[in-house]
Coordinates of C-alpha atoms in Angstrom, one line a residue:
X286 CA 43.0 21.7 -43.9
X287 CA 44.6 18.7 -42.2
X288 CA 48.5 18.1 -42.1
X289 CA 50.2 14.8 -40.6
X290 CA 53.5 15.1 -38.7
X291 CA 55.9 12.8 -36.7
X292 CA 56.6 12.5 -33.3
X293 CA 59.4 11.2 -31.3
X294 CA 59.1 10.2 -27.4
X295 CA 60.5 13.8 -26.5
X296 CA 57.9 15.8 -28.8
X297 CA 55.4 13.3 -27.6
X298 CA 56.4 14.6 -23.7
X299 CA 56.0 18.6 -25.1
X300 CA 53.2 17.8 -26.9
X301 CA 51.6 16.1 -23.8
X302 CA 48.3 18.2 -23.3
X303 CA 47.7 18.0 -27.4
X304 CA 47.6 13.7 -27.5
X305 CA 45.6 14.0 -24.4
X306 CA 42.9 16.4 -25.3
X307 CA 42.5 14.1 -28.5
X308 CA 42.3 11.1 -26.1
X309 CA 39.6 13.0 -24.1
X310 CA 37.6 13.6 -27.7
X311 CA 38.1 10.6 -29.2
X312 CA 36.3 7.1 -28.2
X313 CA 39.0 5.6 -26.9
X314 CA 38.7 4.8 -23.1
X315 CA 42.2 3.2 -21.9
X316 CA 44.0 5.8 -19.7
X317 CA 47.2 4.2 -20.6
X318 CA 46.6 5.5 -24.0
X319 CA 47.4 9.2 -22.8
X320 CA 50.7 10.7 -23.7
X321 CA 52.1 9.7 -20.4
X322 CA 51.2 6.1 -20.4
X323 CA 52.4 5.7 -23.7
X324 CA 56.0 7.5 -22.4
X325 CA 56.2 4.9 -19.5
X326 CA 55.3 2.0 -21.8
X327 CA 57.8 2.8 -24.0
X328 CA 60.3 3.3 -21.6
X329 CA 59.6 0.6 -19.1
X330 CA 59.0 -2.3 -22.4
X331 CA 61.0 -0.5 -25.8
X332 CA 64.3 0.8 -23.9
X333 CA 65.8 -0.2 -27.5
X334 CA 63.0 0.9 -29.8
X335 CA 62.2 4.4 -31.0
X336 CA 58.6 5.8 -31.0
X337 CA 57.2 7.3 -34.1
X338 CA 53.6 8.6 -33.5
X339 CA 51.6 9.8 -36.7
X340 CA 49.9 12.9 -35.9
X341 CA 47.6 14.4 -37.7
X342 CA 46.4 18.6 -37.6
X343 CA 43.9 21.1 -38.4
X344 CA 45.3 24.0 -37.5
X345 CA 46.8 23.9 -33.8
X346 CA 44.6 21.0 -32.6
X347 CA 45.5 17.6 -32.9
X348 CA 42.5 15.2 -34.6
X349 CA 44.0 12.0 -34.9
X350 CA 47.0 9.9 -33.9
X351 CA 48.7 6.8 -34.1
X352 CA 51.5 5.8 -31.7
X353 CA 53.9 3.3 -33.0
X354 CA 57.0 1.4 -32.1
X355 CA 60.0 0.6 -34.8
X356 CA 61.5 -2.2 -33.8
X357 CA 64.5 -4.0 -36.2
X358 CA 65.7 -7.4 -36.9
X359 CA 68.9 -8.4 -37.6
X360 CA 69.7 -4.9 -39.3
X361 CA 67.5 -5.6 -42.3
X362 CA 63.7 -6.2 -40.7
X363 CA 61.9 -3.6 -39.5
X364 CA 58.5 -3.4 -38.2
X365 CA 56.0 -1.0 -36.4
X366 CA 54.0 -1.8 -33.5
X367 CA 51.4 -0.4 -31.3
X368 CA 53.3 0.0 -28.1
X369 CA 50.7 -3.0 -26.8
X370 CA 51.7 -5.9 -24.9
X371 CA 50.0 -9.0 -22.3
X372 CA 50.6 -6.4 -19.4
X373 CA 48.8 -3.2 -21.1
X374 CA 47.3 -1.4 -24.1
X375 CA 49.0 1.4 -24.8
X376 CA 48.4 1.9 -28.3
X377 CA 45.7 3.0 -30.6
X378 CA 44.0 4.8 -33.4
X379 CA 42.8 7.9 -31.7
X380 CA 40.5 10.0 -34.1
X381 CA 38.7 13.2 -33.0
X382 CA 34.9 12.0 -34.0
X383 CA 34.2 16.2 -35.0
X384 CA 36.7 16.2 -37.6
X385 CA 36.9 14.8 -41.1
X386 CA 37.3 11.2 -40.5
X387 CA 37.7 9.6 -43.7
X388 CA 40.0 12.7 -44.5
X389 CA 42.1 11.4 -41.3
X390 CA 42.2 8.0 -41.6
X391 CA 43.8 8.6 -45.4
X392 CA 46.5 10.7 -44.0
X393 CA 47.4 8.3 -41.2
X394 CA 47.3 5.2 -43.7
X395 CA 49.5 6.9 -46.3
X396 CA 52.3 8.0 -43.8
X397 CA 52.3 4.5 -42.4
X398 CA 52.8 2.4 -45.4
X399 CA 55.6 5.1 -46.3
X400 CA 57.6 5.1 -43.6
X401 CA 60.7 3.0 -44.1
X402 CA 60.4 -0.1 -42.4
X403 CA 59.3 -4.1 -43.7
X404 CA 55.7 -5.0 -41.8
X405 CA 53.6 -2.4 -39.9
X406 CA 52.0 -4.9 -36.7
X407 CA 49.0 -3.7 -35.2
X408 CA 47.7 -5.6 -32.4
X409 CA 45.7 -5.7 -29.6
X410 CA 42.7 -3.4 -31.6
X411 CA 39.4 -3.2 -31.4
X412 CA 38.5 -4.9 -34.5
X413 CA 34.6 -4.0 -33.9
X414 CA 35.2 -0.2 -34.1
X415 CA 34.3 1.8 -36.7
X416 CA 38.1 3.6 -36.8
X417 CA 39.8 0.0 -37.4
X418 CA 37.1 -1.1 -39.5
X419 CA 37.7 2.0 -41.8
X420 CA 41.8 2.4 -41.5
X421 CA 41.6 -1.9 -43.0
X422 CA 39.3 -0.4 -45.6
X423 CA 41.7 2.7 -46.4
X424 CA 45.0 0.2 -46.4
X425 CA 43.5 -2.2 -48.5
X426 CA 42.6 0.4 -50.6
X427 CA 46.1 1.3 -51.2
X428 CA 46.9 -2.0 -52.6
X429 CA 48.9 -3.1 -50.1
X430 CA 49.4 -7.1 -48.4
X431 CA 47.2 -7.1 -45.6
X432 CA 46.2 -9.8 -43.1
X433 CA 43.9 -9.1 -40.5
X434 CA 43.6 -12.2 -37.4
X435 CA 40.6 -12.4 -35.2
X436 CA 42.8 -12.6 -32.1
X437 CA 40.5 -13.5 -29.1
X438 CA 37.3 -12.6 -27.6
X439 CA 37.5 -9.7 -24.8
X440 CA 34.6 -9.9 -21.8
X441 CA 32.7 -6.5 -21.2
X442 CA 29.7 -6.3 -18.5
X443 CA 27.3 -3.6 -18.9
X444 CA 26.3 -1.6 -15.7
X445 CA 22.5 -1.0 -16.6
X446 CA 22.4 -0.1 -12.9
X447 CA 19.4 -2.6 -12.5
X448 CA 21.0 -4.8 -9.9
X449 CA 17.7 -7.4 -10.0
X450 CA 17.7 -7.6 -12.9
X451 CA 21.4 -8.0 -13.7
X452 CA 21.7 -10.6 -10.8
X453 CA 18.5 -12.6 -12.0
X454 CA 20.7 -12.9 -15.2
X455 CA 23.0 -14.9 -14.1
X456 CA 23.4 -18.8 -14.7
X457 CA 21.7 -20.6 -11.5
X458 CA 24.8 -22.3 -10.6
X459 CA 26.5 -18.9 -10.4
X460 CA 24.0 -16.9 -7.9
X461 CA 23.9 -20.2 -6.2
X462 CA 28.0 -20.1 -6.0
X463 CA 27.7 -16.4 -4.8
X464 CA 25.0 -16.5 -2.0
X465 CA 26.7 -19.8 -0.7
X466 CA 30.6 -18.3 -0.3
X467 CA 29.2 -15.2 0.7
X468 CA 27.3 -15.9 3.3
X469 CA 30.3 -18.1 4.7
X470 CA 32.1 -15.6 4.0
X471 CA 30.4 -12.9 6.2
X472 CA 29.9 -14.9 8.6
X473 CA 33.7 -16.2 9.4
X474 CA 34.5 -12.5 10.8
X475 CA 35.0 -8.8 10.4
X476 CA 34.4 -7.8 6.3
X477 CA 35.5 -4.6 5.2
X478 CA 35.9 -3.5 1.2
X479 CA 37.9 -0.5 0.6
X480 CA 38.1 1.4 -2.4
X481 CA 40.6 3.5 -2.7
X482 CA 40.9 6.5 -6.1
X483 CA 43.6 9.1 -4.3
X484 CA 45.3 7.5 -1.3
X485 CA 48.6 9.2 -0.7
X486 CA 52.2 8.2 -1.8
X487 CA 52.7 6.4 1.1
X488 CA 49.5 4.5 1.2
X489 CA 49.5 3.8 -2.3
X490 CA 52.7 2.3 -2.1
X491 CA 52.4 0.0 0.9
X492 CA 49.2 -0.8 -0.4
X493 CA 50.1 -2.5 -3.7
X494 CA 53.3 -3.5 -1.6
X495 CA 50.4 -5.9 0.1
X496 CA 49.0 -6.5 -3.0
X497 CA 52.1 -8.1 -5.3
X498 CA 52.4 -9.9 -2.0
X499 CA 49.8 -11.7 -2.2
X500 CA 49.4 -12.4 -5.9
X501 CA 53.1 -13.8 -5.7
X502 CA 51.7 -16.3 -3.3
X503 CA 49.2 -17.6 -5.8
X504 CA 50.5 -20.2 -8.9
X505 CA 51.9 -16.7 -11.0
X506 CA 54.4 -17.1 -8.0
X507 CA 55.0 -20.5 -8.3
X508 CA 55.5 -19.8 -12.4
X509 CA 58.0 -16.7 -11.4
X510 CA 55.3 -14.6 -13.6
X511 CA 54.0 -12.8 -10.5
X512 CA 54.7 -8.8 -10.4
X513 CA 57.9 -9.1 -7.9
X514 CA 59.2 -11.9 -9.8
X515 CA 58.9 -10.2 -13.5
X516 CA 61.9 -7.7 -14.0
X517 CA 61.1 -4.1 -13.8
X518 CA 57.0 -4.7 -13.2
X519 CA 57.0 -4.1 -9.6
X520 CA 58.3 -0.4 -10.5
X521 CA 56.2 -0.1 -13.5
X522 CA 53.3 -0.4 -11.6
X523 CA 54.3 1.8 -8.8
X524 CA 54.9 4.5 -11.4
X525 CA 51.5 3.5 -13.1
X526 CA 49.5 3.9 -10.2
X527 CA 50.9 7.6 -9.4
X528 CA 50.1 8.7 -13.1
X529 CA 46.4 7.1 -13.0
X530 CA 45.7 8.4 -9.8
X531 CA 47.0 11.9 -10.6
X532 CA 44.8 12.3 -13.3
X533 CA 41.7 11.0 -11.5
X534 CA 41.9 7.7 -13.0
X535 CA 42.9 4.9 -10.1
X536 CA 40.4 2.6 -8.8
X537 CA 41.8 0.0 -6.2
X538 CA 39.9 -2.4 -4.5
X539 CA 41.0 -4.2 -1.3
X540 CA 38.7 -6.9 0.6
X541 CA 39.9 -7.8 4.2
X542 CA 38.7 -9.9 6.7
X543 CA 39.4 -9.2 10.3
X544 CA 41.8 -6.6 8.8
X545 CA 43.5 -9.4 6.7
X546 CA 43.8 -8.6 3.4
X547 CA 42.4 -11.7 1.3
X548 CA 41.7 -10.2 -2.4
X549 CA 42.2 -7.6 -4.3
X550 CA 41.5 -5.6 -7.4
X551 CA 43.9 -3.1 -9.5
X552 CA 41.5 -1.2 -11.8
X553 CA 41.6 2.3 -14.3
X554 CA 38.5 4.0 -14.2
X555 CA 37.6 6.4 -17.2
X556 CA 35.0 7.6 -19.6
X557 CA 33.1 5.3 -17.2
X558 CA 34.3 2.3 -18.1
X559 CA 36.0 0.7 -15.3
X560 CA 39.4 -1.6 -16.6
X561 CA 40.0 -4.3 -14.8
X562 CA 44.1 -5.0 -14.9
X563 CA 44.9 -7.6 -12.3
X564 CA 42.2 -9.5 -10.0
X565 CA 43.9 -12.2 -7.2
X566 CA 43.6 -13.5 -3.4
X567 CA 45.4 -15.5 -1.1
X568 CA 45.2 -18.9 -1.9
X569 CA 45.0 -19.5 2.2
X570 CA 41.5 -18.0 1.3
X571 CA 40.8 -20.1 -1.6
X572 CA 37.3 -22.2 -0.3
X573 CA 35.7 -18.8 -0.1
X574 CA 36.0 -17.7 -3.6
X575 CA 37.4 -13.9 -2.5
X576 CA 38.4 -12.9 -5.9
X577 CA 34.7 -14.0 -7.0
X578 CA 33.3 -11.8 -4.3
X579 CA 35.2 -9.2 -4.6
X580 CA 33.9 -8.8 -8.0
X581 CA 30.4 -9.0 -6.4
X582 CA 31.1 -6.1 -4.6
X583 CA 32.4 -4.2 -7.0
X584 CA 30.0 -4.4 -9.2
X585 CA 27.1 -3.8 -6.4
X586 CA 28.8 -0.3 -5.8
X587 CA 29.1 0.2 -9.7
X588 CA 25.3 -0.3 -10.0
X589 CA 24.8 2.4 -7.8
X590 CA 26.9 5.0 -9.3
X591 CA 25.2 6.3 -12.3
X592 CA 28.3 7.6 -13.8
X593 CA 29.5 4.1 -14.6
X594 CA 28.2 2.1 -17.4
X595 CA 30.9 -0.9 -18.5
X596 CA 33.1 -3.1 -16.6
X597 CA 35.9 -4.3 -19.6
X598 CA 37.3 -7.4 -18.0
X599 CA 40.5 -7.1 -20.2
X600 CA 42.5 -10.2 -21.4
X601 CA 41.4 -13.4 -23.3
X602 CA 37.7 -14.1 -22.5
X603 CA 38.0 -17.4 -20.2
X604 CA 34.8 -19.3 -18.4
X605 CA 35.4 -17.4 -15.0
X606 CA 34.9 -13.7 -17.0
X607 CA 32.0 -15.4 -18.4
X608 CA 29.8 -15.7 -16.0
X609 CA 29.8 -12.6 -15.2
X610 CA 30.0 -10.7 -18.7
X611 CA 27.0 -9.0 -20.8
X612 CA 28.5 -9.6 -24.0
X613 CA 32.4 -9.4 -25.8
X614 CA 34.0 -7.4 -28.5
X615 CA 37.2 -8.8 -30.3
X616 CA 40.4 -7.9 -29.8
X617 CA 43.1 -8.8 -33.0
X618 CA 45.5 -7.8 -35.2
X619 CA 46.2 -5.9 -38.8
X620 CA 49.6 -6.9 -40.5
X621 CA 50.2 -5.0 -43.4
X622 CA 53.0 -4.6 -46.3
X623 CA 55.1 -1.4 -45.9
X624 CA 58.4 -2.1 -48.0
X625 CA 57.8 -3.2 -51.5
X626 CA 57.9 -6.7 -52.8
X627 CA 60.2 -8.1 -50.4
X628 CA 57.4 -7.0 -47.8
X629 CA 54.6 -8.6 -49.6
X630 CA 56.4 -11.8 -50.0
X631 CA 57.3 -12.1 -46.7
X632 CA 53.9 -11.1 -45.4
X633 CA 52.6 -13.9 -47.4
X634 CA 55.2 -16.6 -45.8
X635 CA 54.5 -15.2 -42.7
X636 CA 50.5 -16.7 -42.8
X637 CA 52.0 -19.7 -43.6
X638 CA 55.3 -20.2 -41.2
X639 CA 53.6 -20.7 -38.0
X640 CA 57.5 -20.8 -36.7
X641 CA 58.3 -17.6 -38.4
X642 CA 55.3 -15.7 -36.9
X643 CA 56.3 -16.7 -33.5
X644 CA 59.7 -15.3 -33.7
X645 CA 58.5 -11.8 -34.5
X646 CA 55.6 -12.4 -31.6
X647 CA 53.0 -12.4 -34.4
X648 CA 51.7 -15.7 -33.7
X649 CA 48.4 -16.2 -33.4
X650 CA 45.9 -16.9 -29.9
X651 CA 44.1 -19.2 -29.2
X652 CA 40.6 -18.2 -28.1
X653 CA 37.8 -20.6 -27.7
X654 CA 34.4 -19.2 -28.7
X655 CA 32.7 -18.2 -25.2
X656 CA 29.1 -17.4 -24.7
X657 CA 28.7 -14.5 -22.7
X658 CA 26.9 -15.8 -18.7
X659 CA 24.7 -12.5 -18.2
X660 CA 23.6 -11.6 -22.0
X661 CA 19.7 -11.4 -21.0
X662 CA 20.7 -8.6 -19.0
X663 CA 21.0 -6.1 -22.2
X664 CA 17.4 -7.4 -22.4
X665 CA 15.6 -7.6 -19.1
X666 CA 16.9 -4.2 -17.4
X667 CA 15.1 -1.0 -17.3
X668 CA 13.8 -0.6 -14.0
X669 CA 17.1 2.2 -13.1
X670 CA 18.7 3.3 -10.3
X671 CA 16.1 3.1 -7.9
X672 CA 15.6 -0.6 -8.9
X673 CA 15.1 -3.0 -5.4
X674 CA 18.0 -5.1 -5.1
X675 CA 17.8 -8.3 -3.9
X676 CA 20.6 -7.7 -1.4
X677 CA 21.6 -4.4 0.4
X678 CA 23.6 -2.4 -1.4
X679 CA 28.0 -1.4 -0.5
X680 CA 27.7 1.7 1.3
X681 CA 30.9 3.0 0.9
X682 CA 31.8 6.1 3.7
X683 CA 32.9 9.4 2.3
X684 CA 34.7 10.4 5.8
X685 CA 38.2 8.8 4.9
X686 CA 40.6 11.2 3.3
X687 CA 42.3 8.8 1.0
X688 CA 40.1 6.3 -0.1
X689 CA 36.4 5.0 0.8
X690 CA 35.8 1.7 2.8
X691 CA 32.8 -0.3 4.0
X692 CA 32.5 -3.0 6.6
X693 CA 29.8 -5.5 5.5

């Protein structure tokens, strides 16, 4: 038998091992989606908003679970969230695949559009997946005002670890663009890439130190939208990194050249998907492309390491992701009716008030269609592991206590 409770941010924090055992069992991959990236989200990006997280039982085991944010407007509009944002996912539908989905999925639906609140918001989901698929089903079921958005396009590459034949996908301008700044950029000095998954307090922190450093030097700097500039980032992800690494989950990588550091790469790595948060260089470095072959790198190692299968580039699909992505999945939005009339009404003003929408940060992205640069690649690879690739592979040295590096 299956019974649905609430949860506040401090039963969420008792409850910890629970969420995150259902995490582990469920499909969804983002390690901020854990009970303690969902306590630092809300604490770091809702200081005023209270979390209610829909939890559903059998017995002593949790087997789904949505975390929301209640949020209220002028005293008399209130709305759920997914505690989602530009800088992270935090939020989703987490259902144990073992248990009685359908069953689940009603429960959840049915406390949501009874809680007492206006609009519930869901964005930033997965609108491809079978959960999201059946929870629209389930609300519009239920008779309530729904409008569900496309949103935008989200770049994914798949890691069929057949480097040839992945590399042989690309666009001829692209390999061209690679072999060119690479060898340049080999050739101007000393190249090292680092990776580093459990460097210690001290290294972790002087190392992203280096890091917002340089990305406040780019035009996010120039914007005052760069880490150091954006109040209470810097410590967010200072406290982010710590959690992620604790639980096995941080993959940094650093490229330097004659020691420099020129590029770098702030990744979660989990369920073997590798998430990429935050990719930038110096702009000093600019004419070689870093960021471009840092991503080269990267994904040479990943090829290797049969426990890896995606790279999910994160973020609106643009032409740079493109080139290097296997295909896309879209990301969007559900808006649904929780409150009655008055909630229906103004659900149906708010498809139509463009101005409206934007207030309440519902308005809608803009997301040209982009064709994925490497798609043959889900067609031409087989040849595995032990594939030739058409460069050496990263050989990353496993003698460094905290971290890995390699000098090219």
């Amino acid at each position: 038998m299956l019974t649905i409770q609430s949860l506040n941010l401090a039963d969420l924090a008792r409850h910890a091992d629970a969420w995150n055992d259902l995490w582990r069992r469920s499909e969804s991959r983002l390690p901020s989606q854990r009970a303690e990236g969902i306590q630092l989200w809300c604490e770091t990006f809702a200081t005023g908003s209270e979390l209610t997280a829909l939890v559903v039982r059998q017995e002593d085991q949790f087997v789904a679970a949505l975390p929301l944010i209640r949020e209220t407007y002028g005293g008399v509009l209130t709305i759920y969230r997914l505690p989602s944002n530009c800088t992270v996912r935090a939020g989703d539908l987490l259902i144990d695949p073992n248990a009685d989905v359908n069953e689940a999925i009603a429960l959840v639906a049915s406390q949501l559009t009874a809680l007492p609140g206006t609009l519930a918001a869901l964005e930033e989901i997965d609108m491809g997946s079978d959960r999201w698929q059946r929870m629209v089903r389930r609300l519009r079921g239920q008779g309530h005002e729904l409008h569900v958005s496309s949103g935008h396009d989200v770049g994914v590459i798949d890691i069929l670890h057949d480097w040839e034949a992945y590399t042989s996908s690309w666009s001829r301008n692209h390999r061209s663009a690679v072999k060119r700044t690479r060898k340049k950029f080999e050739a101007s000095g000393d190249v090292q890439v680092i990776r580093l998954c459990d460097p210690s307090d001290q290294l972790l922190h002087e190392t992203l130190e280096a890091c917002f450093a340089i990305e406040d030097r780019t035009w996010k700097g120039e914007s005052g939208t760069s880490i150091v500039k954006t109040p209470g980032m810097r410590e967010y992800f200072h406290r982010e990194a710590k959690i992620v690494r604790d639980a096995g989950m941080l993959d940094l990588w650093l490229l330097k050249l004659d020691g420099q550091l020129v590029a770098f790469e702030y990744c979660h790595l989990s369920k073997g998907t590798c998430f990429s948060h935050k990719i930038s260089f110096d702009p000093a470095w600019e004419r070689f492309s870093p960021g471009r072959l840092l991503r080269f790198y990267q994904l040479q190692q990943y090829h290797q390491d049969p426990q890896i299968t995606l790279l999910d580039t994160l973020g609106v699909l643009c032409q740079a992701k493109a080139k290097w992505t296997t295909r896309s999945y879209t990301c969007g939005r559900v808006v649904a009716s929780i409150g009655g009339p008055f909630s229906r009404q103004l659900l149906k003003l708010l498809k139509s008030s463009r101005q409206l929408s934007r207030r309440l940060r519902w308005a809608p992205v803009s997301s040209e269609s982009i064709a994925p640069g490497a798609a043959s690649y889900l067609e031409s690879a087989g040849g595995g592991p032990e594939t030739a690739a058409t460069t050496p592979p990263i050989r990353l040295s496993s003698s460094l206590p905290v971290g890995e590096s390699q000098s090219v």
